[in-house]
Amino acid sequence: MLVDGMALLFRAFFATAVTGQFMINSKGIPTNAVNGFVKHFFTAVSSFKPSHVIVCWDMGSKTFRNEMFNDYKGNRSEAPVELIPQFDLVKEVVEAFDVPNIGLEGFEADDCIGTIATQAKAEANVYILTGDQDILQLIDDHISVILLKKGFGNYLVHNKDTFFAEKGINPKQMIDLKAFMGDPSDNYPGVKGIGEKTALKLLQQYGHVDGVVANLHQLTKAQKTKIENDLDMLYLSKKLAEIKCDVPINYEFDSARFTLDEEKVRAKFNEVEMKGLHRFIDFENEIAN
């Protein structure tokens, strides 16, 4: 199981921050995001029982995508002050689980996930835990995506068949879909005036961006004009949307084997003053068996 650490941490933070429940410990450090992260993490581990687990992280706000497009994620505000100290704290907690934290400066967590998933699928069935639909492009014969839904323990699990049933395209075409649609959350526009419905129809008919561009004469006048007006942005958006699966990260597959040292974890929970989490690690014996 590859865990999108940023997706879980942000989801956990904002779920409690709206009501001001920052759970500040005696050292003055908020722990609400870490607390929620741990609940999401162990609920998923208990549900899917992975043999190996890795958590991937963004390392800073600037990546190679900012070099391609200066405004990439330019609409994002600074992280809330209560969340900032929890970035390091959550990694300490994950270390206490003896689970590798992986991230690489200049790349996003998605790129690390894509690289590890691509390598690991030869020897294992890979599950990716995230709330981010971008990762659906990685679905393959041995790669499934677990999308977090509202609350804890609610998931939408996508494989090649379920993805096709929902979208009518294959997972790799998700990159082309985002090339047309753009992505408001990542702040790149795609083709103005082309939404999901039109983009899906074009991709079902012509396969990919190049196929659509080669057949502009077949499209409606309005579609042709929109694509011609934003042709450069269409191709740039496709590059921005594609998860890199060849980033230079070092990890040992065996180091990711999930074996929980319950005493070590309890000690960390006590140190950080996160109460009520001990019940989430009682499934350890069940996994070992």
Short mmCIF file of N, CA and C in Angstrom, two decimals, residues 49-162:
data_model
loop_
_atom_site.label_atom_id
_atom_site.label_comp_id
_atom_site.label_asym_id
_atom_site.label_seq_id
_atom_site.Cartn_x
_atom_site.Cartn_y
_atom_site.Cartn_z
N LYS A 49 -5.18 -4.78 4.80
CA LYS A 49 -4.14 -5.72 5.28
C LYS A 49 -2.95 -5.84 4.32
N PRO A 50 -2.27 -4.74 4.02
CA PRO A 50 -1.10 -4.81 3.13
C PRO A 50 0.09 -5.49 3.80
N SER A 51 0.92 -6.14 3.00
CA SER A 51 2.15 -6.75 3.52
C SER A 51 3.27 -5.71 3.62
N HIS A 52 3.21 -4.69 2.75
CA HIS A 52 4.23 -3.62 2.72
C HIS A 52 3.51 -2.27 2.67
N VAL A 53 4.09 -1.28 3.33
CA VAL A 53 3.50 0.06 3.34
C VAL A 53 4.59 1.11 3.20
N ILE A 54 4.33 2.12 2.36
CA ILE A 54 5.21 3.29 2.21
C ILE A 54 4.32 4.53 2.21
N VAL A 55 4.80 5.61 2.86
CA VAL A 55 4.09 6.89 2.83
C VAL A 55 4.91 7.89 2.02
N CYS A 56 4.29 8.54 1.05
CA CYS A 56 4.98 9.50 0.19
C CYS A 56 4.52 10.93 0.48
N TRP A 57 5.47 11.88 0.35
CA TRP A 57 5.23 13.27 0.73
C TRP A 57 5.73 14.23 -0.35
N ASP A 58 5.07 15.41 -0.42
CA ASP A 58 5.65 16.54 -1.15
C ASP A 58 6.80 17.08 -0.32
N MET A 59 7.82 17.58 -1.00
CA MET A 59 8.98 18.16 -0.30
C MET A 59 9.15 19.60 -0.75
N GLY A 60 8.37 20.50 -0.17
CA GLY A 60 8.44 21.91 -0.59
C GLY A 60 7.41 22.19 -1.66
N SER A 61 7.19 23.47 -1.91
CA SER A 61 6.10 23.86 -2.81
C SER A 61 6.52 23.96 -4.28
N LYS A 62 7.81 24.04 -4.56
CA LYS A 62 8.27 24.20 -5.95
C LYS A 62 8.73 22.86 -6.51
N THR A 63 8.28 22.56 -7.74
CA THR A 63 8.70 21.33 -8.40
C THR A 63 9.06 21.64 -9.85
N PHE A 64 9.45 20.61 -10.59
CA PHE A 64 9.79 20.80 -12.01
C PHE A 64 8.59 21.35 -12.79
N ARG A 65 7.38 21.15 -12.28
CA ARG A 65 6.20 21.66 -12.98
C ARG A 65 6.14 23.20 -12.93
N ASN A 66 6.68 23.78 -11.86
CA ASN A 66 6.73 25.25 -11.78
C ASN A 66 7.69 25.84 -12.81
N GLU A 67 8.71 25.05 -13.18
CA GLU A 67 9.64 25.51 -14.22
C GLU A 67 8.96 25.50 -15.58
N MET A 68 8.04 24.55 -15.78
CA MET A 68 7.31 24.47 -17.03
C MET A 68 6.21 25.53 -17.11
N PHE A 69 5.58 25.81 -15.96
CA PHE A 69 4.45 26.74 -15.91
C PHE A 69 4.51 27.47 -14.57
N ASN A 70 4.91 28.71 -14.62
CA ASN A 70 5.19 29.48 -13.41
C ASN A 70 4.01 29.56 -12.46
N ASP A 71 2.78 29.55 -13.01
CA ASP A 71 1.58 29.69 -12.17
C ASP A 71 1.04 28.37 -11.65
N TYR A 72 1.80 27.28 -11.87
CA TYR A 72 1.34 25.98 -11.39
C TYR A 72 1.12 26.03 -9.87
N LYS A 73 -0.08 25.68 -9.44
CA LYS A 73 -0.50 25.74 -8.03
C LYS A 73 -0.35 27.15 -7.44
N GLY A 74 -0.30 28.15 -8.31
CA GLY A 74 -0.11 29.52 -7.86
C GLY A 74 -1.30 30.08 -7.11
N ASN A 75 -2.42 29.39 -7.16
CA ASN A 75 -3.63 29.85 -6.46
C ASN A 75 -3.71 29.34 -5.03
N ARG A 76 -2.71 28.55 -4.61
CA ARG A 76 -2.75 27.97 -3.27
C ARG A 76 -2.24 28.97 -2.23
N SER A 77 -2.97 29.08 -1.14
CA SER A 77 -2.53 29.99 -0.08
C SER A 77 -1.50 29.25 0.80
N GLU A 78 -0.81 30.01 1.63
CA GLU A 78 0.15 29.40 2.57
C GLU A 78 -0.57 28.42 3.49
N ALA A 79 0.16 27.42 3.94
CA ALA A 79 -0.44 26.46 4.87
C ALA A 79 -0.81 27.17 6.17
N PRO A 80 -1.95 26.80 6.79
CA PRO A 80 -2.33 27.42 8.06
C PRO A 80 -1.23 27.23 9.11
N VAL A 81 -1.06 28.21 9.98
CA VAL A 81 0.04 28.15 10.97
C VAL A 81 -0.08 26.92 11.87
N GLU A 82 -1.31 26.49 12.14
CA GLU A 82 -1.50 25.32 13.01
C GLU A 82 -1.07 24.02 12.33
N LEU A 83 -1.00 24.03 11.00
CA LEU A 83 -0.62 22.82 10.27
C LEU A 83 0.90 22.70 10.12
N ILE A 84 1.60 23.83 10.02
CA ILE A 84 3.03 23.82 9.69
C ILE A 84 3.87 22.91 10.60
N PRO A 85 3.74 22.99 11.95
CA PRO A 85 4.57 22.09 12.78
C PRO A 85 4.19 20.62 12.66
N GLN A 86 3.02 20.35 12.08
CA GLN A 86 2.57 18.96 11.98
C GLN A 86 3.18 18.22 10.79
N PHE A 87 3.80 18.96 9.84
CA PHE A 87 4.46 18.31 8.70
C PHE A 87 5.61 17.42 9.18
N ASP A 88 6.43 17.94 10.08
CA ASP A 88 7.55 17.14 10.62
C ASP A 88 7.05 16.11 11.62
N LEU A 89 6.08 16.52 12.42
CA LEU A 89 5.57 15.62 13.46
C LEU A 89 4.97 14.34 12.88
N VAL A 90 4.22 14.48 11.79
CA VAL A 90 3.57 13.29 11.21
C VAL A 90 4.62 12.31 10.68
N LYS A 91 5.73 12.84 10.17
CA LYS A 91 6.79 11.94 9.67
C LYS A 91 7.46 11.19 10.82
N GLU A 92 7.61 11.88 11.96
CA GLU A 92 8.15 11.22 13.16
C GLU A 92 7.24 10.06 13.58
N VAL A 93 5.95 10.31 13.54
CA VAL A 93 4.97 9.29 13.94
C VAL A 93 5.02 8.11 12.97
N VAL A 94 5.11 8.40 11.67
CA VAL A 94 5.20 7.33 10.66
C VAL A 94 6.48 6.51 10.88
N GLU A 95 7.57 7.19 11.23
CA GLU A 95 8.83 6.47 11.53
C GLU A 95 8.63 5.50 12.69
N ALA A 96 7.81 5.90 13.67
CA ALA A 96 7.55 5.02 14.82
C ALA A 96 6.79 3.76 14.39
N PHE A 97 6.11 3.83 13.25
CA PHE A 97 5.42 2.65 12.71
C PHE A 97 6.39 1.74 11.93
N ASP A 98 7.67 2.19 11.83
CA ASP A 98 8.67 1.51 10.98
C ASP A 98 8.22 1.43 9.53
N VAL A 99 7.58 2.51 9.10
CA VAL A 99 7.13 2.65 7.70
C VAL A 99 7.99 3.72 7.04
N PRO A 100 8.55 3.45 5.85
CA PRO A 100 9.39 4.46 5.18
C PRO A 100 8.60 5.71 4.78
N ASN A 101 9.18 6.89 5.07
CA ASN A 101 8.71 8.17 4.53
C ASN A 101 9.53 8.47 3.29
N ILE A 102 8.87 8.67 2.15
CA ILE A 102 9.61 8.93 0.92
C ILE A 102 9.13 10.21 0.26
N GLY A 103 10.08 11.06 -0.09
CA GLY A 103 9.79 12.30 -0.81
C GLY A 103 11.07 12.77 -1.47
N LEU A 104 10.95 13.54 -2.52
CA LEU A 104 12.14 14.00 -3.25
C LEU A 104 11.93 15.44 -3.67
N GLU A 105 12.87 16.30 -3.29
CA GLU A 105 12.77 17.71 -3.63
C GLU A 105 12.68 17.89 -5.14
N GLY A 106 11.79 18.78 -5.57
CA GLY A 106 11.61 19.03 -6.99
C GLY A 106 10.52 18.18 -7.62
N PHE A 107 9.98 17.22 -6.84
CA PHE A 107 8.91 16.35 -7.34
C PHE A 107 7.77 16.32 -6.34
N GLU A 108 6.61 15.88 -6.80
CA GLU A 108 5.46 15.76 -5.91
C GLU A 108 5.35 14.33 -5.38
N ALA A 109 4.56 14.20 -4.31
CA ALA A 109 4.31 12.86 -3.76
C ALA A 109 3.77 11.92 -4.84
N ASP A 110 2.92 12.45 -5.73
CA ASP A 110 2.35 11.64 -6.82
C ASP A 110 3.44 11.00 -7.68
N ASP A 111 4.51 11.76 -7.93
CA ASP A 111 5.60 11.24 -8.78
C ASP A 111 6.33 10.10 -8.08
N CYS A 112 6.51 10.23 -6.77
CA CYS A 112 7.14 9.15 -5.99
C CYS A 112 6.24 7.92 -5.97
N ILE A 113 4.95 8.15 -5.78
CA ILE A 113 3.98 7.05 -5.78
C ILE A 113 3.98 6.35 -7.14
N GLY A 114 3.96 7.14 -8.22
CA GLY A 114 3.96 6.56 -9.57
C GLY A 114 5.20 5.73 -9.84
N THR A 115 6.35 6.22 -9.39
CA THR A 115 7.61 5.51 -9.60
C THR A 115 7.64 4.20 -8.84
N ILE A 116 7.27 4.24 -7.57
CA ILE A 116 7.29 3.02 -6.74
C ILE A 116 6.25 2.02 -7.24
N ALA A 117 5.06 2.51 -7.56
CA ALA A 117 3.99 1.61 -8.04
C ALA A 117 4.41 0.90 -9.32
N THR A 118 5.02 1.65 -10.23
CA THR A 118 5.46 1.07 -11.51
C THR A 118 6.51 -0.02 -11.30
N GLN A 119 7.41 0.22 -10.33
CA GLN A 119 8.45 -0.77 -10.05
C GLN A 119 7.89 -1.98 -9.29
N ALA A 120 7.01 -1.70 -8.32
CA ALA A 120 6.53 -2.76 -7.42
C ALA A 120 5.50 -3.68 -8.06
N LYS A 121 4.81 -3.20 -9.11
CA LYS A 121 3.70 -4.00 -9.67
C LYS A 121 4.19 -5.31 -10.28
N ALA A 122 5.50 -5.42 -10.55
CA ALA A 122 6.04 -6.66 -11.10
C ALA A 122 6.06 -7.77 -10.04
N GLU A 123 6.10 -7.38 -8.76
CA GLU A 123 6.17 -8.41 -7.72
C GLU A 123 5.04 -8.36 -6.70
N ALA A 124 4.12 -7.42 -6.86
CA ALA A 124 3.03 -7.32 -5.89
C ALA A 124 1.82 -6.62 -6.50
N ASN A 125 0.66 -6.85 -5.91
CA ASN A 125 -0.51 -6.03 -6.23
C ASN A 125 -0.41 -4.76 -5.41
N VAL A 126 -0.49 -3.63 -6.06
CA VAL A 126 -0.27 -2.34 -5.40
C VAL A 126 -1.61 -1.63 -5.20
N TYR A 127 -1.80 -1.14 -3.99
CA TYR A 127 -2.95 -0.28 -3.67
C TYR A 127 -2.42 1.10 -3.32
N ILE A 128 -3.04 2.14 -3.88
CA ILE A 128 -2.65 3.51 -3.58
C ILE A 128 -3.79 4.16 -2.81
N LEU A 129 -3.49 4.65 -1.61
CA LEU A 129 -4.50 5.29 -0.75
C LEU A 129 -4.37 6.80 -0.88
N THR A 130 -5.44 7.45 -1.34
CA THR A 130 -5.39 8.89 -1.60
C THR A 130 -6.81 9.46 -1.62
N GLY A 131 -6.89 10.77 -1.66
CA GLY A 131 -8.18 11.42 -1.92
C GLY A 131 -8.13 12.15 -3.24
N ASP A 132 -7.01 11.99 -3.94
CA ASP A 132 -6.70 12.77 -5.14
C ASP A 132 -6.98 11.97 -6.41
N GLN A 133 -7.90 12.45 -7.22
CA GLN A 133 -8.29 11.72 -8.43
C GLN A 133 -7.21 11.72 -9.51
N ASP A 134 -6.23 12.61 -9.40
CA ASP A 134 -5.13 12.63 -10.39
C ASP A 134 -4.47 11.25 -10.49
N ILE A 135 -4.41 10.57 -9.36
CA ILE A 135 -3.67 9.30 -9.27
C ILE A 135 -4.37 8.17 -10.03
N LEU A 136 -5.63 8.39 -10.42
CA LEU A 136 -6.36 7.36 -11.17
C LEU A 136 -5.65 6.99 -12.47
N GLN A 137 -4.83 7.91 -13.01
CA GLN A 137 -4.10 7.61 -14.25
C GLN A 137 -3.11 6.46 -14.08
N LEU A 138 -2.74 6.11 -12.83
CA LEU A 138 -1.76 5.05 -12.57
C LEU A 138 -2.37 3.66 -12.55
N ILE A 139 -3.70 3.57 -12.55
CA ILE A 139 -4.36 2.26 -12.48
C ILE A 139 -3.88 1.36 -13.61
N ASP A 140 -3.59 0.12 -13.24
CA ASP A 140 -3.05 -0.85 -14.19
C ASP A 140 -3.54 -2.23 -13.76
N ASP A 141 -3.10 -3.28 -14.45
CA ASP A 141 -3.53 -4.64 -14.09
C ASP A 141 -3.24 -4.95 -12.63
N HIS A 142 -2.12 -4.45 -12.10
CA HIS A 142 -1.74 -4.75 -10.72
C HIS A 142 -1.68 -3.51 -9.85
N ILE A 143 -2.31 -2.43 -10.29
CA ILE A 143 -2.35 -1.20 -9.49
C ILE A 143 -3.81 -0.75 -9.36
N SER A 144 -4.30 -0.68 -8.11
CA SER A 144 -5.64 -0.17 -7.82
C SER A 144 -5.54 1.10 -6.99
N VAL A 145 -6.56 1.93 -7.04
CA VAL A 145 -6.56 3.18 -6.26
C VAL A 145 -7.72 3.14 -5.27
N ILE A 146 -7.39 3.42 -4.00
CA ILE A 146 -8.39 3.51 -2.94
C ILE A 146 -8.64 5.00 -2.70
N LEU A 147 -9.80 5.48 -3.11
CA LEU A 147 -10.15 6.89 -2.89
C LEU A 147 -10.88 7.04 -1.56
N LEU A 148 -10.38 7.94 -0.71
CA LEU A 148 -11.03 8.23 0.57
C LEU A 148 -12.35 8.95 0.32
N LYS A 149 -13.38 8.50 0.96
CA LYS A 149 -14.66 9.20 0.93
C LYS A 149 -14.87 9.85 2.30
N LYS A 150 -16.00 10.52 2.49
CA LYS A 150 -16.24 11.25 3.74
C LYS A 150 -16.24 10.29 4.94
N GLY A 151 -15.61 10.74 6.05
CA GLY A 151 -15.56 9.93 7.25
C GLY A 151 -14.37 8.98 7.23
N PHE A 152 -14.37 8.03 8.13
CA PHE A 152 -13.28 7.05 8.22
C PHE A 152 -13.78 5.68 7.76
N GLY A 153 -12.96 5.02 6.94
CA GLY A 153 -13.31 3.67 6.51
C GLY A 153 -14.27 3.61 5.35
N ASN A 154 -14.54 4.76 4.73
CA ASN A 154 -15.40 4.77 3.54
C ASN A 154 -14.52 4.97 2.31
N TYR A 155 -14.54 4.01 1.39
CA TYR A 155 -13.63 4.05 0.25
C TYR A 155 -14.36 3.76 -1.06
N LEU A 156 -13.81 4.32 -2.14
CA LEU A 156 -14.19 3.91 -3.48
C LEU A 156 -12.94 3.31 -4.10
N VAL A 157 -12.95 2.00 -4.32
CA VAL A 157 -11.76 1.32 -4.85
C VAL A 157 -11.91 1.17 -6.36
N HIS A 158 -10.94 1.72 -7.08
CA HIS A 158 -10.99 1.68 -8.54
C HIS A 158 -9.92 0.76 -9.11
N ASN A 159 -10.33 -0.13 -10.01
CA ASN A 159 -9.39 -0.88 -10.85
C ASN A 159 -9.71 -0.53 -12.30
N LYS A 160 -9.08 -1.21 -13.24
CA LYS A 160 -9.27 -0.86 -14.66
C LYS A 160 -10.74 -0.97 -15.08
N ASP A 161 -11.40 -2.02 -14.60
CA ASP A 161 -12.79 -2.25 -15.01
C ASP A 161 -13.74 -1.21 -14.44
N THR A 162 -13.59 -0.91 -13.14
CA THR A 162 -14.51 0.06 -12.51
C THR A 162 -14.26 1.46 -13.06
#
